[in-house]
Amino acid sequence: MRIARRCGIVAAMYIRRTQTRSNATGENYFTYRLVRSERIAGKVKQMTLLNLGRHFSVVPSLWPALCVRIEELMAGQACLVDMALPKAAASEAERIVEQLQLHKPPTRSVPQAKAESKPEPAPATDVQAVDVNSLELVRPRSVGVEHIGLWAMRQVSFVDLLIELGISGPLRAAILGVIIGRMAAPGSELATHRWLGQHSALGELLDVDFGRMPLITLYRASDALMKHRDVIERTLFNRVHDLFGLETTVTLYDLTNTYFEGTAAANSKAKHGRSKEKRSDCPLVTLGLVLDGSGFVRRSETFEGCAAEGKTLEHMLKNLGAPTGALVVMDAGIASEANLSWLREHGYRYLVVSRERARQFEAEAAIPIETAAGITVHIQRVDDLDNKEVRLYCHSEQREQKEQGINQRFCERFEAGLQKLADGLSKARAEKRLGKLQERIGRLKEQSRGIGQHYDVELLPDETGEKAIGLRWTQQPRPGTRLTHPGVYCLRSNETGWDSEPLWRTYIMLTDLEAVFRSFKSELGLRPVYHHKEIRVDGHLFITVLAYQFVQIIRRQLQEHGIQARWSSFRDILSGQRRVTASFQRAEGGALHIRKATRPEAELAAIYQALNIDPLPGGVQKTTV
């Protein structure tokens, strides 16, 4: 170990192993401390520089070299030790130096004051002589998403809620880590653990050393969230409701699913079904969401991967305690007659996509409505006085173009299949038996997504009646279908007192819910699921729901200042800001280390200004060695 002699002081750095006892459990365990022994005027004093924790893993034989490397890094020197530290030990030295330069020991709690207060401003002037050529920029860590994520949590006193629930300091830190990790760098808990320890400055903002936090703590954080799921979900929504003054008269409900990597044999909810990502080869799990009209989640729940949409509504609304008279907006998959009857019996209003198969639309009786995107939609209203319902038959030119393209593609595919069968009749070894050809035509119709019903197909038999000598077809579009009425859909509601336009615009909220699911999957890491245990799978989905809630708080606040974008776009802007340590050699000897966030660029500065938060998160730390 290096010995320094200055002004009669002899100092040595070393690592000490100490036995201690847990006050909570009474367990005896060993902890490790970085200690400096100093002899001053003939007296030896030992000072603990850093508590390395019970999980310090560097083997004792490397401790002397590790201490030397720590002092070299603190002094801003190149490696002078004639020995190569293993990669893990070298990384540990850098992590220890980072903690020493921050002038604070690693902790596992989440101090509320630290999370909420802004850093103290740096002195106005601090002039020092340094060697500019010695400048090194080290330890860049992302800080933008972390900073804004903690801001969103403070808006609803999320840490206070965790404290009220009796969740311990280490688990509170891990909960914040997994949620903000899902917002910033979606992935598995293993990937989040790596991101927190190696790429993020969240630990600096919370005064938590994520580099020393065991991976199992992140899994336990998921378990703790699931234990208090109902309270957390209900409390968060109530606080969001108060924060933005929301009206809960509209309730949106829909389902989506995601797939497992692996068989997930131990999970009773892992079932094969219709995958919305076309991954029906994998077992699935289903997520149901109830949202209000502003896009905040009121309740979430996981179901089996094969859950039928129509059988989940009553269960969700009963548990939700949705206010009587709320308008429930649903897609056709959930709008079964049984569900609509249940809604009527329990005093709910509904607005749904009708399941009726026959399409109809009379342009002469329709009124035009312009969407926010400048697209015109025509709406024909039909009042059903007997059933106390109203139906809106809607026609969208944009939707018509899309469906015409789909129709053309499926027609071409179906006719190509028929042509292939017809061409085979003139080839020596191709199938010509009538029975077999009829089977193949049947399979073509089955695979045609409904297009086959619009064709009259005729096989011409030979004299024996056993083989075909010709195949001909004609297109005969059936009325009231997508082929004859492209771009037409029907909305159905028992809210007969509203005009057509408010009803239609309320339905458009359901398309926003589809955007929510896309955000869950593409922006917040909902898919795929790597866990197999049911509670961990539910926890993975619930962490995504919580991450979405805080993202929605941010987006809603920015919208009020005219700043709108997808979360992925905001994340790209936020990720440009880093905390970096600038190290210099001082002219009079020693080293100067300054750790500070980079200056936000224009787009990021506008976001910080709209949210009224510090543009330089984490403050400034200066260390002179």
XYZ file of C-alpha atoms in Angstrom:
625
model
C 0.000 0.000 0.000
C 1.119 3.532 -0.713
C 2.600 5.480 2.198
C 2.385 9.295 2.005
C 4.565 11.580 4.157
C 3.643 15.255 4.292
C 4.306 17.660 7.194
C 4.950 14.872 9.657
C 1.813 12.945 8.646
C 2.089 9.276 7.604
C -1.070 7.905 5.911
C -1.939 4.437 4.626
C -5.134 3.172 2.994
C -6.344 -0.366 3.545
C -9.468 -2.546 3.732
C -10.733 -3.920 7.018
C -13.130 -6.829 7.581
C -15.387 -6.279 10.609
C -18.037 -8.443 12.221
C -21.302 -6.703 13.037
C -24.912 -7.541 13.897
C -28.179 -6.618 12.206
C -30.429 -4.669 14.569
C -33.503 -5.812 12.664
C -32.855 -9.588 12.588
C -30.072 -10.144 15.114
C -27.999 -11.806 12.355
C -24.205 -11.692 12.661
C -22.394 -10.885 9.426
C -19.138 -9.418 8.127
C -18.896 -5.983 6.539
C -15.953 -4.315 4.808
C -14.636 -0.792 5.225
C -12.091 1.315 3.404
C -9.925 2.805 6.149
C -7.114 5.347 6.239
C -4.584 5.038 9.076
C -2.853 8.318 9.880
C 0.031 9.049 12.265
C -0.053 12.644 13.360
C 2.528 13.954 15.844
C 3.274 10.432 17.052
C -0.366 9.363 17.411
C -2.085 6.882 15.066
C -5.672 7.571 14.048
C -7.897 5.360 11.903
C -10.608 6.977 9.821
C -13.275 5.067 7.884
C -13.511 6.563 4.411
C -16.214 4.315 3.006
C -18.415 1.439 4.112
C -18.016 -1.151 1.348
C -20.901 -3.266 2.637
C -21.343 -6.974 3.272
C -21.324 -7.886 -0.422
C -17.817 -6.563 -1.182
C -16.422 -9.325 -3.413
C -12.762 -8.509 -4.161
C -10.536 -11.297 -2.816
C -8.141 -10.295 0.029
C -5.029 -10.980 -2.057
C -5.978 -8.060 -4.336
C -6.740 -5.579 -1.562
C -3.269 -3.912 -1.504
C -3.263 -3.397 -5.283
C -6.871 -2.195 -5.135
C -5.966 0.450 -2.534
C -3.032 1.635 -4.622
C -5.266 1.947 -7.682
C -7.837 3.921 -5.660
C -5.184 6.437 -4.596
C -3.896 6.704 -8.158
C -7.373 7.447 -9.462
C -7.969 9.981 -6.711
C -4.688 11.683 -7.605
C -5.504 11.635 -11.332
C -2.493 9.459 -12.158
C -2.055 6.705 -14.697
C -1.673 3.161 -13.397
C 1.771 2.947 -11.747
C 1.320 -0.489 -10.224
C 3.336 -3.150 -12.030
C 0.477 -5.581 -11.871
C -2.819 -5.925 -13.741
C -5.982 -5.876 -11.676
C -8.736 -8.165 -12.916
C -11.543 -6.356 -14.717
C -13.979 -6.750 -11.818
C -11.482 -5.360 -9.297
C -10.557 -2.439 -11.565
C -14.258 -1.575 -11.944
C -14.648 -1.778 -8.169
C -11.793 0.714 -7.746
C -13.534 3.174 -10.083
C -16.823 2.730 -8.232
C -15.153 3.371 -4.852
C -13.452 6.498 -6.193
C -16.791 7.748 -7.444
C -18.247 7.403 -3.942
C -15.229 9.081 -2.353
C -15.404 12.015 -4.756
C -19.065 12.524 -3.988
C -18.090 13.040 -0.326
C -20.808 10.742 0.906
C -20.895 7.086 1.944
C -23.194 4.731 0.027
C -26.576 4.259 1.643
C -29.494 2.000 0.907
C -32.306 4.271 1.986
C -34.135 6.883 -0.047
C -33.987 10.091 2.005
C -37.124 12.065 1.280
C -35.389 15.388 1.736
C -32.639 14.385 -0.692
C -35.144 13.250 -3.307
C -37.182 16.437 -3.112
C -34.681 19.217 -2.449
C -32.587 20.931 -5.066
C -28.801 20.771 -4.747
C -27.084 23.667 -3.021
C -25.676 26.199 -5.478
C -21.941 26.201 -6.039
C -19.873 29.173 -4.849
C -19.889 32.097 -7.251
C -16.130 31.901 -7.909
C -13.499 29.255 -7.302
C -10.262 30.010 -9.156
C -7.589 27.314 -9.248
C -4.502 26.817 -11.412
C -4.664 23.544 -13.353
C -2.864 21.842 -16.217
C -5.391 22.015 -19.073
C -3.605 19.252 -20.974
C -4.253 16.871 -18.084
C -8.026 17.117 -18.485
C -9.862 13.804 -18.415
C -13.626 13.322 -18.653
C -14.718 10.119 -16.939
C -17.763 8.230 -15.665
C -20.504 9.614 -17.941
C -23.892 8.637 -16.548
C -27.380 9.365 -17.897
C -29.406 11.734 -15.740
C -32.245 13.286 -17.780
C -34.920 10.589 -17.550
C -33.897 9.908 -13.961
C -34.313 13.569 -13.012
C -37.704 13.988 -14.654
C -38.899 10.589 -13.383
C -38.215 11.585 -9.771
C -40.017 14.870 -10.429
C -43.123 12.966 -11.585
C -42.996 10.768 -8.477
C -42.824 13.824 -6.246
C -45.984 15.228 -7.830
C -47.975 12.367 -6.278
C -45.753 11.827 -3.175
C -44.889 8.316 -4.317
C -41.995 7.846 -1.879
C -44.243 8.970 0.984
C -46.739 6.315 -0.074
C -44.057 3.618 0.008
C -43.012 4.773 3.491
C -46.638 4.679 4.681
C -46.878 1.095 3.421
C -43.903 0.143 5.613
C -41.556 -0.666 2.725
C -37.942 -0.601 3.877
C -35.244 1.751 2.587
C -33.450 -0.782 0.351
C -36.729 -1.875 -1.243
C -37.840 1.737 -1.740
C -34.601 2.429 -3.576
C -35.009 -0.707 -5.685
C -38.643 0.171 -6.508
C -37.639 3.612 -7.767
C -34.806 1.968 -9.690
C -36.939 -0.608 -11.523
C -39.690 1.895 -12.389
C -37.367 4.614 -13.695
C -35.286 1.921 -15.379
C -38.421 0.843 -17.235
C -38.978 4.466 -18.294
C -35.392 5.036 -19.438
C -34.017 1.688 -20.620
C -36.763 -0.975 -20.782
C -35.560 -4.505 -20.183
C -35.491 -7.395 -17.764
C -34.574 -6.946 -14.099
C -31.088 -8.252 -14.962
C -30.680 -5.582 -17.646
C -32.088 -2.920 -15.282
C -29.642 -3.971 -12.567
C -26.757 -3.499 -15.000
C -28.131 -0.155 -16.185
C -28.533 1.181 -12.655
C -25.026 0.189 -11.630
C -23.083 1.060 -14.784
C -24.973 3.588 -16.896
C -27.298 5.690 -14.735
C -26.810 8.577 -12.301
C -30.023 7.724 -10.434
C -27.965 6.518 -7.475
C -26.328 9.949 -7.208
C -29.707 11.685 -7.186
C -30.994 9.382 -4.439
C -27.753 8.910 -2.478
C -27.958 5.168 -3.139
C -25.158 2.905 -4.341
C -26.924 0.731 -6.925
C -23.564 -0.797 -7.851
C -23.612 -2.676 -4.541
C -27.291 -3.569 -4.568
C -27.761 -7.324 -5.151
C -29.884 -8.350 -8.113
C -32.279 -10.210 -5.802
C -33.298 -6.855 -4.269
C -34.871 -5.828 -7.591
C -36.913 -9.036 -7.622
C -37.981 -8.393 -4.037
C -38.986 -4.887 -5.061
C -41.348 -6.434 -7.611
C -42.777 -8.701 -4.902
C -43.289 -5.734 -2.564
C -45.175 -3.823 -5.270
C -47.458 -6.796 -5.866
C -48.131 -7.137 -2.143
C -49.507 -3.577 -2.053
C -50.772 -3.410 -5.633
C -54.379 -2.453 -4.930
C -53.477 0.324 -2.487
C -50.749 1.729 -4.732
C -52.955 1.709 -7.810
C -55.937 3.277 -6.058
C -53.890 5.913 -4.210
C -51.902 6.927 -7.273
C -55.013 7.407 -9.379
C -56.736 9.434 -6.646
C -53.682 11.687 -6.331
C -53.446 12.105 -10.108
C -57.169 12.902 -10.132
C -56.607 15.662 -7.565
C -53.426 16.905 -9.262
C -55.052 17.496 -12.654
C -58.681 17.915 -11.594
C -59.834 15.006 -13.770
C -63.431 13.987 -14.397
C -64.050 10.248 -14.084
C -67.257 10.117 -16.085
C -65.630 8.171 -18.921
C -64.062 4.757 -18.440
C -62.052 3.032 -21.173
C -61.541 -0.720 -21.035
C -59.494 -3.014 -23.245
C -57.146 -5.999 -23.176
C -53.805 -6.817 -24.718
C -51.410 -9.714 -24.364
C -47.710 -10.382 -24.476
C -45.666 -13.519 -24.873
C -43.190 -15.497 -22.783
C -39.659 -16.420 -23.715
C -39.676 -20.107 -22.762
C -42.439 -22.517 -21.849
C -43.386 -20.901 -18.488
C -44.723 -24.296 -17.411
C -44.894 -23.250 -13.738
C -47.223 -20.315 -14.455
C -50.916 -21.149 -14.468
C -51.699 -17.977 -16.479
C -49.325 -18.875 -19.311
C -51.683 -20.144 -22.004
C -51.625 -20.318 -25.761
C -54.065 -18.048 -27.541
C -54.351 -15.436 -30.259
C -51.232 -13.309 -29.994
C -51.478 -9.648 -30.979
C -47.769 -9.803 -31.908
C -48.289 -12.893 -34.108
C -46.411 -15.030 -31.556
C -49.015 -17.727 -31.102
C -46.143 -20.217 -30.938
C -45.395 -18.918 -27.416
C -47.494 -19.034 -24.250
C -49.194 -15.725 -23.529
C -50.378 -13.633 -20.594
C -53.133 -11.009 -20.877
C -53.171 -7.509 -19.355
C -56.486 -5.721 -18.816
C -56.582 -1.956 -18.285
C -59.301 0.388 -17.100
C -58.435 4.019 -17.862
C -60.170 7.331 -17.470
C -60.736 9.705 -20.362
C -57.368 11.434 -19.758
C -55.405 8.236 -20.243
C -54.453 7.464 -16.614
C -54.771 3.879 -15.414
C -57.492 3.344 -12.828
C -56.990 -0.394 -12.529
C -54.930 -3.142 -14.115
C -55.077 -6.898 -13.828
C -53.457 -9.902 -15.457
C -55.436 -12.806 -16.900
C -54.664 -16.065 -18.628
C -53.177 -15.776 -22.088
C -56.314 -17.320 -23.585
C -58.697 -15.023 -21.661
C -61.825 -14.233 -23.635
C -62.294 -10.471 -23.794
C -66.026 -10.646 -23.218
C -65.684 -12.474 -19.884
C -63.476 -9.986 -18.032
C -65.497 -6.752 -17.953
C -67.821 -7.554 -15.045
C -64.897 -8.746 -12.916
C -62.872 -5.585 -13.572
C -65.657 -3.057 -13.053
C -66.835 -4.738 -9.831
C -63.331 -4.578 -8.375
C -62.883 -1.058 -9.677
C -65.946 0.390 -8.011
C -66.511 2.592 -11.047
C -69.031 5.366 -10.301
C -72.635 4.662 -11.256
C -73.548 6.390 -14.477
C -69.988 6.325 -15.869
C -69.756 5.985 -19.620
C -67.860 2.777 -20.416
C -66.115 2.780 -23.812
C -65.168 -0.631 -25.219
C -64.089 -2.334 -28.407
C -66.211 -4.939 -30.191
C -64.331 -7.851 -28.605
C -65.749 -6.963 -25.178
C -69.120 -5.606 -26.298
C -71.076 -8.865 -26.046
C -74.825 -8.721 -25.452
C -74.279 -10.229 -22.000
C -71.856 -7.448 -21.067
C -74.166 -4.735 -22.390
C -77.079 -6.188 -20.412
C -74.941 -6.248 -17.264
C -73.961 -2.594 -17.797
C -77.594 -1.548 -18.207
C -78.681 -3.476 -15.106
C -76.004 -1.799 -12.978
C -76.685 1.741 -14.150
C -73.756 2.215 -16.517
C -73.855 3.942 -19.854
C -71.879 2.441 -22.714
C -70.369 3.395 -26.045
C -69.092 0.424 -28.005
C -68.081 -0.715 -31.443
C -71.103 -2.671 -32.647
C -70.751 -6.374 -33.374
C -73.378 -6.313 -36.115
C -71.875 -7.835 -39.240
C -73.904 -6.126 -41.969
C -72.510 -2.725 -42.895
C -74.781 0.098 -43.988
C -74.351 3.765 -44.678
C -76.478 6.447 -46.367
C -74.302 9.364 -47.392
C -77.323 11.629 -47.920
C -78.347 11.336 -44.240
C -74.821 11.821 -42.843
C -73.183 14.893 -41.327
C -69.437 15.719 -41.711
C -67.059 15.951 -38.723
C -63.453 17.038 -39.007
C -60.847 15.201 -36.934
C -57.873 16.796 -35.175
C -55.733 15.621 -38.101
C -57.945 17.469 -40.603
C -59.625 14.309 -41.939
C -63.371 14.363 -42.598
C -65.575 11.615 -41.170
C -69.248 11.349 -42.164
C -71.729 10.134 -39.522
C -75.256 8.832 -40.058
C -77.310 8.674 -36.866
C -80.094 6.105 -36.385
C -82.150 6.190 -33.153
C -83.518 2.854 -31.953
C -86.419 4.017 -29.786
C -87.594 0.508 -28.897
C -84.252 -0.481 -27.330
C -83.392 3.056 -26.141
C -80.157 3.037 -28.110
C -78.502 5.112 -30.786
C -76.326 3.836 -33.612
C -73.760 5.915 -35.459
C -72.829 4.580 -38.897
C -69.494 6.215 -39.661
C -67.561 6.492 -42.901
C -63.914 7.511 -43.004
C -62.166 8.187 -46.320
C -58.805 7.363 -44.773
C -60.156 4.089 -43.421
C -61.748 3.369 -46.814
C -58.389 3.704 -48.564
C -56.791 1.398 -46.026
C -59.510 -1.264 -46.336
C -59.505 -1.047 -50.132
C -55.788 -1.786 -50.059
C -56.406 -4.755 -47.779
C -59.228 -5.997 -49.992
C -57.089 -5.752 -53.103
C -54.207 -7.615 -51.485
C -56.418 -10.462 -50.255
C -58.285 -10.691 -53.575
C -55.031 -10.912 -55.505
C -53.757 -13.562 -53.110
C -56.961 -15.607 -53.389
C -57.089 -15.375 -57.177
C -53.398 -16.305 -57.403
C -54.192 -19.472 -55.440
C -57.062 -20.318 -57.793
C -54.894 -19.639 -60.823
C -52.244 -22.006 -59.497
C -54.852 -24.767 -59.225
C -56.110 -23.975 -62.729
C -52.607 -24.066 -64.200
C -52.050 -27.470 -62.617
C -54.864 -28.975 -64.671
C -52.662 -28.801 -67.760
C -49.588 -30.302 -66.058
C -48.853 -34.018 -66.049
C -48.368 -34.664 -62.321
C -50.561 -31.940 -60.825
C -53.683 -32.716 -58.812
C -56.804 -33.186 -60.951
C -59.176 -35.176 -58.702
C -62.371 -33.253 -58.045
C -62.574 -34.132 -54.354
C -59.000 -33.070 -53.630
C -59.352 -29.856 -55.611
C -62.520 -28.963 -53.730
C -60.617 -29.464 -50.454
C -57.866 -27.133 -51.663
C -60.372 -24.493 -52.727
C -61.966 -24.776 -49.275
C -58.600 -24.204 -47.602
C -57.997 -21.191 -49.835
C -61.322 -19.707 -48.742
C -60.527 -20.438 -45.093
C -57.220 -18.594 -45.377
C -58.605 -15.664 -47.374
C -59.721 -13.537 -44.369
C -63.332 -13.566 -45.608
C -62.575 -12.671 -49.223
C -63.505 -16.153 -50.441
C -67.196 -15.544 -49.729
C -67.254 -12.986 -52.561
C -66.280 -15.504 -55.267
C -68.292 -18.078 -57.185
C -65.836 -20.878 -57.979
C -66.745 -23.671 -60.419
C -64.832 -26.861 -61.251
C -65.545 -28.348 -64.682
C -65.501 -32.186 -64.515
C -64.480 -34.569 -67.299
C -66.750 -37.283 -68.727
C -66.075 -39.607 -65.789
C -66.987 -36.947 -63.250
C -63.884 -37.841 -61.195
C -61.342 -35.372 -62.568
C -61.452 -31.681 -63.393
C -60.625 -30.287 -66.798
C -61.248 -26.628 -65.995
C -61.597 -24.074 -63.215
C -63.336 -20.730 -63.492
C -64.405 -18.072 -61.026
C -66.203 -14.755 -60.860
C -66.258 -12.124 -58.136
C -69.732 -11.549 -56.667
C -69.402 -9.030 -53.804
C -71.894 -9.642 -51.008
C -73.772 -6.535 -49.875
C -73.110 -5.030 -46.437
C -69.513 -6.241 -46.259
C -66.066 -4.665 -46.263
C -65.886 -5.171 -50.026
C -69.056 -3.163 -50.732
C -68.807 -0.702 -47.806
C -65.091 -0.053 -47.182
C -64.347 2.485 -44.464
C -67.683 1.992 -42.678
C -68.077 1.068 -38.997
C -70.882 1.306 -36.459
C -70.940 2.704 -32.903
C -73.675 1.737 -30.461
C -74.672 3.539 -27.250
C -77.474 3.835 -24.720
C -76.513 7.484 -24.192
C -79.324 8.860 -26.356
C -79.148 12.396 -24.970
C -75.801 13.235 -26.579
C -75.388 14.635 -30.065
C -73.567 12.608 -32.696
C -70.308 14.550 -32.608
C -69.632 14.282 -28.815
C -70.379 10.543 -28.991
C -67.981 10.024 -31.859
C -65.219 12.112 -30.261
C -65.588 10.142 -27.042
C -65.152 6.905 -28.989
C -61.891 8.273 -30.399
C -60.524 7.994 -26.852
C -60.543 4.237 -27.413
C -58.059 4.640 -30.249
C -55.889 6.551 -27.780
C -56.040 3.477 -25.543
C -54.605 1.454 -28.414
C -51.750 3.970 -28.475
C -51.298 3.298 -24.735
C -50.825 -0.405 -25.430
C -48.344 0.385 -28.189
C -46.441 2.538 -25.704
C -46.460 -0.307 -23.167
C -44.961 -2.717 -25.671
C -42.612 -0.594 -27.757
C -41.561 2.125 -25.280
C -41.882 0.631 -21.794
C -40.656 -2.948 -22.184
C -43.869 -4.916 -21.648
C -42.749 -7.608 -24.092
C -41.427 -10.205 -23.951
C -41.742 -11.695 -20.446
C -38.697 -13.609 -19.203
C -40.089 -14.585 -15.785
C -41.825 -17.888 -15.130
C -43.218 -17.447 -11.600
C -46.719 -16.000 -11.636
C -46.035 -13.282 -9.042
C -42.923 -12.137 -10.921
C -44.823 -12.045 -14.221
C -47.582 -9.980 -12.614
C -44.896 -7.763 -11.077
C -43.215 -7.230 -14.456
C -46.501 -6.046 -15.955
C -47.356 -3.892 -12.926
C -43.964 -2.133 -13.052
C -44.758 -1.236 -16.670
C -48.164 0.122 -15.593
C -46.521 2.303 -12.914
C -43.869 3.521 -15.364
C -46.679 4.496 -17.739
C -48.480 6.433 -14.993
C -45.416 8.594 -14.345
C -44.789 9.020 -18.074
C -48.401 10.187 -18.426
C -47.939 12.719 -15.596
C -44.937 14.137 -17.456
C -46.665 14.206 -20.837
C -49.862 15.731 -19.423
C -47.905 18.521 -17.721
C -45.896 19.225 -20.878
C -49.063 19.284 -22.989
C -50.347 22.142 -20.859
C -47.273 24.088 -22.038
C -47.749 23.166 -25.691
C -45.032 20.483 -25.752
C -46.311 17.247 -27.285
C -44.511 14.119 -28.454
C -44.361 10.388 -27.925
C -42.473 9.219 -24.851
C -39.762 7.691 -27.059
C -39.095 11.165 -28.502
C -38.946 12.753 -25.055
C -36.638 9.964 -23.887
C -34.241 10.644 -26.769
C -34.106 14.325 -25.809
C -33.605 13.558 -22.110
C -30.917 10.947 -22.739
C -28.619 13.618 -24.170
C -27.833 14.971 -20.699
C -25.100 13.243 -18.674
C -23.268 13.690 -15.427
C -19.525 13.691 -16.057
C -16.423 14.007 -13.895
C -13.735 16.402 -15.178
C -10.307 15.675 -13.625
C -7.308 18.050 -13.739
C -3.759 18.022 -12.381
C -3.330 21.084 -10.161
C -0.374 23.404 -10.736
C 0.760 23.143 -7.083
C 0.380 19.344 -7.080
C -2.455 16.944 -6.530
C -5.683 16.656 -8.522
C -9.011 18.429 -8.863
C -12.161 16.442 -9.676
C -15.407 18.201 -10.626
C -18.591 16.217 -11.187
C -21.452 18.002 -12.855
C -24.314 17.524 -15.316
C -23.838 18.712 -18.875
C -25.699 21.857 -19.882
C -29.111 20.976 -21.354
C -29.619 21.780 -25.016
C -32.542 23.869 -26.237
C -35.233 21.153 -26.400
C -34.307 19.725 -23.016
C -34.048 23.191 -21.465
C -37.613 23.905 -22.654
C -38.837 20.724 -20.938
C -37.115 21.618 -17.668
C -38.500 25.146 -17.852
C -42.043 23.861 -18.446
C -41.763 21.585 -15.407
C -39.961 24.254 -13.339
C -37.137 21.950 -12.283
C -33.366 22.368 -11.923
C -31.633 22.148 -15.335
C -28.440 20.787 -13.713
C -29.567 17.721 -11.711
C -27.310 16.472 -8.959
C -25.533 19.754 -8.338
C -21.743 20.116 -8.415
C -19.269 18.029 -6.415
C -15.657 19.163 -6.144
C -12.841 17.055 -4.730
C -9.262 18.240 -4.241
C -6.594 15.615 -3.593
